[in-house]
Amino acid sequence: MNFVLSPRGAWRPALFALGLLAATAFAETAPVAAPTAILIRNARVFDGLGDALTDGLSVLVVGDKIAKISKDPIVPPEGAVVIDAQGRTLTPGFIDVHMHASAFLPGSISDHASPWQMGVYMAKSLEGFLQRGFTTVRDAGGADGSIADLIDKGYIAGPRLFPSGPALSQTGGHGDNRAPYSAHPYFGRSQELAMSRGLSWLVDGPDEVLRAARENLKNGATQIKILASGGVLSQFDPLHTVQFTPEEIRAAVAAASNWGTYVMAHAYNVKSVRQLLDNGVLQIMHGHLLDEDTIKLAAEKGAVIEFELVWQWSDEVHGKANGLSDVNLAKLHQIKAGMAGYLANLKKYHVLTGFGTDLVGNQEFQNKEFTLRAEYFPPAEVLRQATSQGYAIISLCGPLNKYGKFGTIEEGNQADILLINGDPLKDISILEKPETTLALIMKDGKIFKNLTGRVQ
Ligand SMILES: [Zn+2]
């Protein structure tokens, strides 16, 4: 990952820029005047849990919730909008459990963006996620609660956002994105705690880990992200490196659990993942170099192992153009070599994975993840990963989830609903063209796109 450096406080003008963008973009992207009720008739429903579609269902949305699902005709309430789905597939809105709202451009470009540009780009990036069908995302390093707040208030048309704030990295770790041989932010030019307000803090020792984690929680993080092994897109840390000590990991876990939430950790190799599992971290991001015994151990502990395929594809195809070095590409190939066996073990031990993409730049390829996964998992499983599993993972933040239940089509849930032209259980690659495939996008009962042409 190529972290975007910006000094502490630089986000204030960026947020102002977001406000400016909202003022101009609102007319196009804001939900149509929210009706009190929307009735969708004649839909084939994938509920987020099952294996098949159920034909001929009606779904009534009242306010922001799914009020009723029925095979029998539902009489629309007075003044309701009625949409004839004409047999289209209705699914829950998709959930991406690993994305970075502030990493929308190849690093070499975003390194030079002004905070004003960053804010505007981020708003556009978030709108892109929503228009690809993602009504909920978990930011794995970057955005803080201020961005979630702007979305919740309707200034940005974006998915429901569960931010982590800047990820915690040790000196020389996956989040240490300084230029070669440059000064340390504490010992050199700056007294700031932050390595970067954009994507990572640089912290060493349990005290600094505690302070950074608490700062993130204060700023609206719903979980804490730590970087606990080498990574592909950093320059100085080989994939075999173990990052953070047990004491540092336990400090992050203590800070998170005091707020009723959890720690998610970037880690690839066996040694770092075992150290995480031994010290209270039960959400592993990537884990692509794990052996069978470690995956079995993770499964026994009820851990989540979240993986992604699309960034590997993107880096292979576009990495050179995006400025990836030979060091980065060598690490990419090290990971790709073992993917088939790794995924077979995740399946064998029924590990909860969710659906993550982790694209740093080229986010327009996000939905290719559906197609790439279908080489290893049945389409219904991929859709469960992107809906009900995503909710199961994200809702582990307990009391910090202020949005209720989502990710499945069930009465009482938040009304996050997609209408899809075609049957993704037969051909999931249709989701790669959301501009034509997604006929309706609804979040919290508000319509953000409607191509059905059947509104009465
Ligand atoms: Zn990431």
XYZ file of N, CA and C in Angstrom, residues 8-244:
711
model
N -0.889 16.321 10.077
C -2.034 16.378 10.970
C -2.755 17.719 10.805
N -4.045 17.675 10.703
C -4.823 18.897 10.587
C -5.132 19.247 9.142
N -4.417 18.607 8.218
C -4.628 18.967 6.820
C -6.005 18.548 6.323
N -6.679 17.732 7.111
C -7.984 17.274 6.642
C -9.072 18.334 6.820
N -8.774 19.358 7.621
C -9.833 20.355 7.799
C -10.230 21.030 6.485
N -9.232 21.566 5.711
C -9.642 22.106 4.417
C -10.228 21.036 3.517
N -9.748 19.791 3.680
C -10.297 18.726 2.844
C -11.784 18.556 3.121
N -12.145 18.629 4.394
C -13.561 18.470 4.743
C -14.375 19.633 4.201
N -13.763 20.835 4.235
C -14.451 21.979 3.661
C -14.675 21.742 2.173
N -13.651 21.152 1.526
C -13.777 20.859 0.095
C -14.901 19.868 -0.148
N -15.048 18.913 0.764
C -16.151 17.956 0.629
C -17.472 18.703 0.639
N -17.557 19.692 1.517
C -18.779 20.475 1.602
C -19.056 21.197 0.288
N -17.992 21.753 -0.312
C -18.161 22.441 -1.594
C -18.655 21.480 -2.655
N -18.043 20.283 -2.653
C -18.437 19.294 -3.645
C -19.903 18.949 -3.473
N -20.304 18.760 -2.213
C -21.684 18.381 -1.946
C -22.625 19.440 -2.498
N -22.219 20.704 -2.377
C -23.096 21.772 -2.830
C -23.343 21.676 -4.329
N -22.304 21.244 -5.091
C -22.493 21.174 -6.530
C -23.070 19.836 -6.963
N -22.727 18.783 -6.225
C -23.122 17.446 -6.671
C -24.489 17.031 -6.141
N -24.986 17.760 -5.187
C -26.177 17.316 -4.481
C -27.343 17.086 -5.429
N -27.474 17.998 -6.406
C -28.634 17.903 -7.277
C -28.638 16.585 -8.042
N -27.460 16.076 -8.385
C -27.421 14.846 -9.177
C -27.457 13.590 -8.315
N -26.812 13.641 -7.158
C -26.598 12.397 -6.423
C -27.483 12.247 -5.203
N -28.168 13.288 -4.780
C -28.987 13.165 -3.589
C -30.174 12.253 -3.874
N -30.646 11.552 -2.835
C -31.811 10.704 -3.051
C -33.006 11.535 -3.486
N -33.873 10.909 -4.302
C -35.112 11.609 -4.641
C -35.886 11.800 -3.350
N -36.729 12.800 -3.312
C -37.450 13.140 -2.080
C -37.973 11.868 -1.430
N -37.550 11.641 -0.189
C -37.809 10.356 0.446
C -39.303 10.142 0.667
N -39.864 9.150 0.005
C -41.271 8.849 0.271
C -41.390 8.091 1.581
N -42.543 8.083 2.157
C -42.700 7.352 3.406
C -42.747 5.854 3.140
N -43.167 5.456 1.932
C -43.260 4.017 1.654
C -42.927 3.733 0.196
N -42.235 2.603 -0.028
C -41.928 2.134 -1.383
C -42.286 0.649 -1.438
N -43.116 0.297 -2.408
C -43.474 -1.113 -2.577
C -42.806 -1.636 -3.846
N -42.027 -2.720 -3.709
C -41.413 -3.372 -4.872
C -42.165 -4.677 -5.114
N -42.768 -4.788 -6.285
C -43.545 -5.982 -6.615
C -42.786 -6.878 -7.587
N -43.161 -8.173 -7.558
C -42.728 -9.097 -8.604
C -41.207 -9.212 -8.690
N -40.572 -9.459 -7.526
C -39.114 -9.588 -7.492
C -38.718 -11.038 -7.219
N -37.544 -11.430 -7.734
C -36.947 -12.732 -7.398
C -35.893 -12.428 -6.342
N -36.110 -12.950 -5.115
C -35.335 -12.453 -3.978
C -34.213 -13.420 -3.582
N -32.986 -12.878 -3.495
C -31.874 -13.543 -2.793
C -31.765 -12.836 -1.451
N -32.008 -13.575 -0.361
C -32.156 -12.898 0.938
C -30.832 -12.667 1.665
N -29.718 -13.131 1.085
C -28.421 -12.947 1.738
C -27.994 -14.163 2.540
N -28.890 -15.129 2.705
C -28.602 -16.297 3.551
C -28.686 -17.612 2.790
N -29.609 -17.694 1.839
C -29.919 -18.986 1.210
C -29.053 -19.281 0.000
N -29.500 -20.308 -0.760
C -28.765 -20.748 -1.945
C -29.473 -20.403 -3.242
N -30.748 -19.999 -3.127
C -31.556 -19.851 -4.339
C -32.389 -18.575 -4.282
N -33.010 -18.281 -5.425
C -33.897 -17.131 -5.500
C -35.324 -17.572 -5.201
N -36.112 -16.702 -4.579
C -37.534 -16.960 -4.353
C -38.330 -16.039 -5.267
N -39.141 -16.658 -6.136
C -39.873 -15.886 -7.152
C -41.089 -15.179 -6.574
N -41.478 -14.116 -7.254
C -42.785 -13.507 -7.052
C -43.016 -12.876 -5.698
N -41.991 -12.291 -5.110
C -42.167 -11.671 -3.795
C -42.395 -10.161 -3.933
N -43.132 -9.640 -2.955
C -43.274 -8.193 -2.810
C -42.553 -7.771 -1.544
N -41.872 -6.635 -1.625
C -41.149 -6.106 -0.462
C -41.622 -4.672 -0.229
N -42.131 -4.437 0.980
C -42.603 -3.095 1.335
C -41.580 -2.426 2.251
N -41.145 -1.243 1.835
C -40.203 -0.442 2.628
C -40.974 0.742 3.204
N -40.873 0.906 4.502
C -41.493 2.077 5.134
C -40.391 2.829 5.881
N -40.234 4.099 5.550
C -39.126 4.865 6.129
C -37.808 4.233 5.717
N -36.934 3.946 6.687
C -35.621 3.373 6.336
C -35.564 1.862 6.518
N -36.729 1.226 6.776
C -36.697 -0.205 7.114
C -37.550 -1.051 6.171
N -37.203 -2.348 6.090
C -38.040 -3.319 5.390
C -39.200 -3.663 6.323
N -40.414 -3.302 5.912
C -41.574 -3.480 6.800
C -42.242 -4.824 6.573
N -42.277 -5.303 5.311
C -43.021 -6.536 5.032
C -42.473 -7.203 3.780
N -42.404 -8.544 3.828
C -42.011 -9.342 2.658
C -43.111 -10.389 2.492
N -43.673 -10.494 1.280
C -44.825 -11.394 1.161
C -44.943 -11.975 -0.241
N -45.441 -13.236 -0.292
C -45.794 -13.854 -1.580
C -47.135 -13.336 -2.049
N -47.990 -12.988 -1.069
C -49.311 -12.445 -1.401
C -49.164 -10.969 -1.758
N -50.082 -10.479 -2.593
C -50.009 -9.051 -2.934
C -50.092 -8.179 -1.685
N -49.288 -7.131 -1.671
C -49.334 -6.162 -0.568
C -50.038 -4.913 -1.095
N -51.032 -4.474 -0.380
C -51.717 -3.238 -0.781
C -50.815 -2.067 -0.397
N -50.439 -1.246 -1.393
C -49.527 -0.143 -1.051
C -50.210 0.882 -0.147
N -49.483 1.357 0.847
C -50.061 2.411 1.691
C -50.316 3.671 0.864
N -51.175 4.508 1.353
C -51.501 5.785 0.702
C -50.208 6.554 0.369
N -50.081 6.973 -0.870
C -48.940 7.805 -1.258
C -47.657 7.032 -1.519
N -47.713 5.692 -1.453
C -46.486 4.907 -1.641
C -46.019 4.951 -3.099
N -44.706 4.893 -3.295
C -44.143 4.675 -4.630
C -44.200 3.175 -4.898
N -44.676 2.789 -6.079
C -44.764 1.365 -6.411
C -43.828 1.075 -7.580
N -42.949 0.103 -7.402
C -41.987 -0.278 -8.446
C -42.273 -1.710 -8.863
N -42.489 -1.913 -10.167
C -42.645 -3.271 -10.685
C -41.257 -3.785 -11.061
N -40.775 -4.768 -10.308
C -39.413 -5.287 -10.567
C -39.365 -6.125 -11.834
N -40.509 -6.548 -12.343
C -40.581 -7.348 -13.582
C -39.676 -8.574 -13.527
N -39.653 -9.209 -12.370
C -38.882 -10.446 -12.234
C -37.388 -10.242 -12.078
N -36.949 -9.008 -11.870
C -35.512 -8.795 -11.628
C -35.102 -9.429 -10.294
N -33.799 -9.655 -10.145
C -33.260 -10.215 -8.910
C -33.129 -9.112 -7.867
N -33.663 -9.358 -6.678
C -33.551 -8.392 -5.576
C -32.598 -8.968 -4.537
N -31.563 -8.219 -4.209
C -30.595 -8.670 -3.199
C -30.401 -7.579 -2.150
N -29.798 -7.951 -1.006
C -29.372 -6.887 -0.088
C -28.303 -6.036 -0.758
N -28.170 -4.800 -0.333
C -27.031 -3.997 -0.766
C -25.747 -4.713 -0.378
N -24.694 -4.566 -1.195
C -23.442 -5.277 -0.935
C -22.633 -4.591 0.173
N -21.742 -5.396 0.791
C -20.892 -4.922 1.893
C -19.442 -5.248 1.548
N -18.576 -4.251 1.574
C -17.138 -4.466 1.366
C -16.456 -4.272 2.723
N -15.835 -5.330 3.253
C -15.251 -5.252 4.594
C -13.789 -4.816 4.584
N -13.262 -4.520 3.406
C -11.871 -4.033 3.353
C -11.714 -3.092 2.171
N -11.820 -1.823 2.434
C -11.583 -0.806 1.408
C -10.875 0.372 2.067
N -10.406 1.305 1.220
C -9.755 2.511 1.731
C -10.333 3.711 0.979
N -11.177 4.466 1.676
C -11.859 5.576 1.006
C -10.874 6.631 0.531
N -9.730 6.740 1.191
C -8.796 7.811 0.831
C -7.660 7.312 -0.060
N -7.794 6.146 -0.627
C -6.739 5.595 -1.503
C -7.326 5.269 -2.866
N -7.826 6.289 -3.503
C -8.574 6.111 -4.743
C -7.712 6.317 -5.967
N -6.510 6.811 -5.760
C -5.619 7.086 -6.885
C -4.331 6.302 -6.702
N -3.647 5.970 -7.781
C -2.323 5.391 -7.612
C -1.483 6.305 -6.730
N -0.654 5.724 -5.873
C 0.062 6.498 -4.876
C 0.851 7.661 -5.432
N 1.470 7.456 -6.570
C 2.337 8.504 -7.095
C 1.544 9.771 -7.399
N 0.273 9.615 -7.728
C -0.561 10.797 -7.998
C -1.066 11.373 -6.687
N -1.586 10.485 -5.805
C -2.202 11.006 -4.593
C -1.167 11.614 -3.645
N 0.098 11.194 -3.763
C 1.141 11.804 -2.933
C 1.219 13.312 -3.163
N 0.820 13.744 -4.351
C 0.961 15.160 -4.688
C -0.365 15.905 -4.677
N -1.426 15.239 -4.281
C -2.722 15.916 -4.250
C -2.793 16.845 -3.043
N -3.426 17.978 -3.207
C -3.623 18.891 -2.086
C -4.747 18.340 -1.207
N -4.810 18.777 0.056
C -5.924 18.335 0.901
C -7.281 18.666 0.290
N -7.340 19.783 -0.437
C -8.615 20.138 -1.076
C -8.991 19.091 -2.106
N -8.000 18.728 -2.929
C -8.275 17.711 -3.944
C -8.616 16.378 -3.295
N -7.895 16.034 -2.216
C -8.147 14.753 -1.540
C -9.603 14.651 -1.093
N -10.113 15.743 -0.507
C -11.495 15.714 -0.029
C -12.482 15.498 -1.158
N -12.258 16.200 -2.267
C -13.179 16.066 -3.405
C -13.078 14.666 -4.007
N -11.838 14.180 -4.169
C -11.646 12.831 -4.721
C -12.319 11.789 -3.828
N -12.186 11.974 -2.510
C -12.753 10.972 -1.605
C -14.269 10.908 -1.741
N -14.899 12.091 -1.872
C -16.354 12.107 -2.045
C -16.746 11.370 -3.324
N -15.994 11.623 -4.392
C -16.287 10.944 -5.660
C -16.070 9.436 -5.526
N -14.993 9.063 -4.824
C -14.689 7.652 -4.624
C -15.836 6.960 -3.891
N -16.323 7.587 -2.835
C -17.402 6.979 -2.042
C -18.680 6.860 -2.867
N -18.947 7.852 -3.683
C -20.124 7.770 -4.551
C -19.981 6.588 -5.510
N -18.753 6.343 -5.975
C -18.505 5.212 -6.866
C -18.834 3.885 -6.200
N -18.444 3.728 -4.924
C -18.773 2.486 -4.211
C -20.278 2.280 -4.181
N -21.027 3.328 -3.857
C -22.488 3.209 -3.779
C -23.070 2.844 -5.140
N -22.561 3.459 -6.187
C -23.114 3.206 -7.518
C -22.709 1.821 -8.056
N -21.738 1.172 -7.428
C -21.416 -0.219 -7.783
C -22.214 -1.197 -6.929
N -23.132 -0.693 -6.103
C -24.032 -1.561 -5.345
C -23.629 -1.759 -3.898
N -22.574 -1.089 -3.443
C -22.092 -1.280 -2.072
C -22.729 -0.234 -1.154
N -23.655 -0.698 -0.318
C -24.375 0.219 0.581
C -23.692 0.312 1.935
N -22.731 -0.597 2.215
C -21.949 -0.532 3.454
C -20.490 -0.852 3.128
N -19.567 -0.096 3.730
C -18.145 -0.405 3.583
C -17.457 -0.249 4.931
N -16.380 -1.045 5.116
C -15.521 -0.872 6.288
C -14.181 -0.348 5.783
N -13.805 0.840 6.253
C -12.543 1.429 5.831
C -11.427 0.853 6.702
N -10.453 0.197 6.076
C -9.401 -0.504 6.812
C -8.173 0.367 7.034
N -8.353 1.673 7.051
C -7.247 2.593 7.303
C -7.393 3.823 6.439
N -7.654 4.970 7.069
C -7.799 6.211 6.308
C -8.901 7.087 6.872
N -10.109 6.842 6.438
C -11.226 7.717 6.810
C -11.512 7.636 8.310
N -11.990 8.756 8.858
C -12.424 8.743 10.254
C -13.913 9.072 10.333
N -14.397 9.276 11.550
C -15.828 9.464 11.747
C -16.386 10.706 11.076
N -15.530 11.678 10.773
C -16.055 12.909 10.157
C -16.628 12.613 8.773
N -16.022 11.660 8.067
C -16.522 11.320 6.731
C -17.841 10.557 6.844
N -17.882 9.602 7.797
C -19.134 8.863 8.030
C -20.263 9.840 8.364
N -19.926 10.847 9.130
C -20.914 11.833 9.545
C -21.469 12.610 8.341
N -20.580 12.994 7.419
C -21.039 13.727 6.229
C -21.955 12.856 5.367
N -21.669 11.561 5.320
C -22.541 10.652 4.568
C -23.889 10.542 5.280
N -23.837 10.313 6.590
C -25.083 10.148 7.341
C -25.980 11.382 7.221
N -25.355 12.556 7.131
C -26.137 13.792 7.040
C -26.556 14.114 5.605
N -26.129 13.301 4.646
C -26.574 13.491 3.268
C -25.741 14.466 2.457
N -24.596 14.926 2.982
C -23.770 15.830 2.197
C -23.017 15.086 1.094
N -22.727 13.812 1.344
C -22.086 12.973 0.331
C -23.006 11.793 0.062
N -23.191 11.453 -1.216
C -23.913 10.225 -1.556
C -22.913 9.094 -1.470
N -22.931 8.359 -0.378
C -21.959 7.282 -0.213
C -22.530 6.147 0.591
N -21.778 5.041 0.686
C -22.238 3.911 1.488
C -22.142 4.220 2.980
N -22.869 3.451 3.773
C -22.711 3.504 5.234
C -21.247 3.141 5.532
N -20.570 3.958 6.326
C -19.107 3.829 6.463
C -18.722 3.477 7.889
N -17.988 2.381 8.050
C -17.427 2.001 9.351
C -15.930 2.296 9.299
N -15.501 3.447 9.828
C -14.108 3.868 9.683
C -13.194 3.263 10.742
N -11.917 3.123 10.406
C -10.901 2.690 11.381
C -9.999 3.836 11.799
N -10.095 5.007 11.125
C -9.069 6.025 11.313
C -7.763 5.525 10.718
N -6.652 6.244 10.944
C -5.371 5.767 10.417
C -4.985 4.423 11.052
N -4.477 3.498 10.242
C -4.019 2.210 10.773
C -2.770 2.422 11.623
N -2.577 1.566 12.622
C -1.410 1.669 13.500
C -0.276 0.818 12.931
N 0.875 1.449 12.724
C 2.045 0.759 12.181
C 3.247 1.025 13.065
N 4.107 0.061 13.196
C 5.359 0.302 13.897
C 6.333 1.042 12.965
N 7.365 1.611 13.522
C 8.444 2.186 12.712
C 9.038 1.093 11.820
N 9.173 1.395 10.541
C 9.697 0.390 9.609
C 8.677 -0.666 9.244
N 7.434 -0.433 9.589
C 6.384 -1.409 9.302
C 5.648 -1.094 8.009
N 4.544 -1.799 7.800
C 3.797 -1.696 6.541
C 3.233 -0.293 6.322
N 3.053 0.473 7.414
C 2.535 1.833 7.264
C 3.615 2.898 7.324
N 4.866 2.494 7.308
C 5.965 3.469 7.312
C 6.278 3.806 5.865
N 5.713 4.901 5.409
C 5.747 5.216 3.986
C 6.639 6.398 3.666
N 7.643 6.589 4.514
C 8.545 7.689 4.236
C 9.385 7.408 2.997
N 9.926 8.483 2.462
C 10.903 8.318 1.389
C 12.147 7.652 1.992
N 12.911 6.944 1.164
C 14.101 6.271 1.698
C 15.010 7.244 2.458
N 15.464 6.841 3.607
C 16.450 7.569 4.427
C 15.942 8.913 4.960
N 14.641 9.115 4.939
C 14.121 10.385 5.459
C 14.015 10.314 6.980
N 13.861 11.493 7.605
C 13.882 11.574 9.061
C 12.627 10.962 9.668
N 12.801 10.434 10.871
C 11.668 9.907 11.604
C 10.771 11.070 12.055
N 9.451 10.908 12.030
C 8.599 12.047 12.380
C 8.787 12.524 13.820
N 9.240 11.681 14.741
C 9.465 12.142 16.116
C 10.857 12.716 16.295
N 11.831 12.047 15.670
C 13.212 12.401 15.954
C 13.725 13.471 14.999
N 12.965 13.719 13.941
C 13.437 14.653 12.940
C 12.658 15.951 12.943
N 11.885 16.134 11.923
C 11.324 17.449 11.659
C 10.056 17.742 12.449
N 9.449 16.734 13.008
C 8.111 16.957 13.534
C 7.955 16.299 14.889
N 7.211 16.920 15.755
C 6.889 16.325 17.038
C 5.546 15.601 16.991
N 4.949 15.552 15.810
C 3.618 14.960 15.718
C 3.661 13.463 15.994
N 2.606 12.975 16.623
C 2.471 11.536 16.797
C 2.170 10.879 15.454
N 1.468 11.601 14.631
C 0.987 10.977 13.401
C 2.091 10.801 12.383
N 2.208 9.615 11.837
C 2.996 9.423 10.630
C 2.208 10.010 9.470
N 0.931 9.782 9.479
C 0.091 10.233 8.391
C -1.333 10.319 8.875
N -1.967 11.426 8.587
C -3.379 11.551 8.937
C -4.229 10.811 7.914
N -3.630 10.483 6.802
C -4.402 9.819 5.767
C -4.618 8.358 6.058
N -3.571 7.566 6.130
C -3.757 6.124 6.190
C -3.129 5.446 7.390
N -2.118 6.024 8.018
C -1.504 5.297 9.132
C -0.875 6.233 10.156
N -0.834 5.766 11.403
C -0.029 6.355 12.452
C 1.255 5.526 12.557
N 2.319 6.176 13.010
C 3.552 5.430 13.276
C 3.744 5.394 14.786
N 3.625 4.212 15.394
C 3.646 4.109 16.859
C 4.528 2.951 17.293
N 5.274 3.149 18.383
C 6.145 2.105 18.922
C 5.974 2.053 20.427
N 5.813 0.832 20.942
C 5.625 0.653 22.382
C 4.146 0.716 22.740
N 3.772 -0.014 23.810
C 2.357 -0.080 24.188
C 1.737 1.289 24.465
N 2.480 2.219 25.029
C 1.899 3.523 25.358
C 1.468 4.283 24.105
N 2.328 4.247 23.086
C 1.962 4.958 21.851
C 0.824 4.250 21.129
N 0.824 2.926 21.185
C -0.288 2.188 20.582
C -1.596 2.570 21.265
N -1.571 2.607 22.596
C -2.778 2.987 23.345
C -3.263 4.376 22.947
N -2.324 5.320 22.895
C -2.706 6.708 22.609
C -3.304 6.824 21.212
N -2.688 6.170 20.231
C -3.201 6.262 18.858
C -4.569 5.578 18.744
N -4.705 4.418 19.386
C -5.996 3.711 19.319
C -7.091 4.549 19.975
N -6.787 5.143 21.114
C -7.787 5.960 21.798
C -8.137 7.197 20.984
N -7.131 7.772 20.316
C -7.388 8.938 19.466
C -8.326 8.560 18.317
N -8.086 7.396 17.714
C -8.966 6.947 16.632
C -10.394 6.751 17.129
N -10.543 6.116 18.292
C -11.893 5.871 18.821
C -12.594 7.195 19.116
N -11.828 8.132 19.655
C -12.384 9.472 19.911
C -12.861 10.110 18.611
N -12.157 9.835 17.511
C -12.513 10.432 16.217
C -13.502 9.590 15.424
N -14.169 8.660 16.081
C -15.272 7.967 15.423
C -14.949 6.610 14.841
N -13.736 6.069 15.084
C -13.439 4.727 14.581
C -14.404 3.724 15.215
N -14.890 2.770 14.412
C -15.748 1.717 14.954
C -14.957 0.446 15.239
N -13.674 0.413 14.836
C -12.758 -0.682 15.141
C -11.347 -0.141 14.973
N -10.366 -0.883 15.487
C -8.964 -0.461 15.379
C -8.259 -1.361 14.369
N -7.507 -0.740 13.470
C -6.745 -1.491 12.475
C -5.266 -1.398 12.816
N -4.606 -2.552 12.885
C -3.155 -2.535 13.077
C -2.483 -3.265 11.909
N -1.251 -2.900 11.642
C -0.487 -3.486 10.540
C 0.573 -4.382 11.172
N 0.380 -5.698 11.079
C 1.129 -6.620 11.931
C 2.088 -7.541 11.187
N 2.312 -7.272 9.889
C 3.367 -8.004 9.164
C 3.753 -7.184 7.945
N 4.756 -7.644 7.223
C 5.112 -6.984 5.973
C 3.934 -6.987 5.013
N 3.987 -6.082 4.028
C 2.907 -5.990 3.045
C 3.457 -5.788 1.657
N 2.579 -5.908 0.678
C 3.021 -5.882 -0.722
C 3.419 -4.482 -1.167
N 2.609 -3.473 -0.819
C 2.808 -2.156 -1.409
C 3.687 -1.228 -0.578
N 4.314 -1.730 0.454
C 5.317 -0.939 1.162
C 6.694 -1.397 0.681
N 7.692 -0.534 0.894
C 8.995 -0.754 0.248
C 10.005 -1.503 1.116
N 9.931 -1.299 2.442
C 11.073 -1.686 3.280
C 10.867 -2.978 4.060
N 9.669 -3.515 4.080
C 9.380 -4.639 4.971
C 9.012 -5.896 4.200
N 9.904 -6.872 4.145
C 9.592 -8.135 3.458
C 8.378 -8.825 4.082
N 7.757 -9.705 3.316
C 6.512 -10.346 3.761
C 6.702 -11.233 4.994
N 7.925 -11.701 5.216
C 8.119 -12.606 6.357
C 8.188 -11.849 7.693
N 8.272 -10.502 7.665
C 8.505 -9.779 8.923
C 7.290 -9.827 9.828
N 7.582 -9.969 11.120
C 6.545 -9.909 12.165
C 6.580 -8.486 12.718
N 5.430 -7.827 12.755
C 5.401 -6.431 13.201
C 4.555 -6.301 14.461
N 5.021 -5.502 15.378
C 4.499 -5.313 16.723
C 4.860 -6.510 17.624
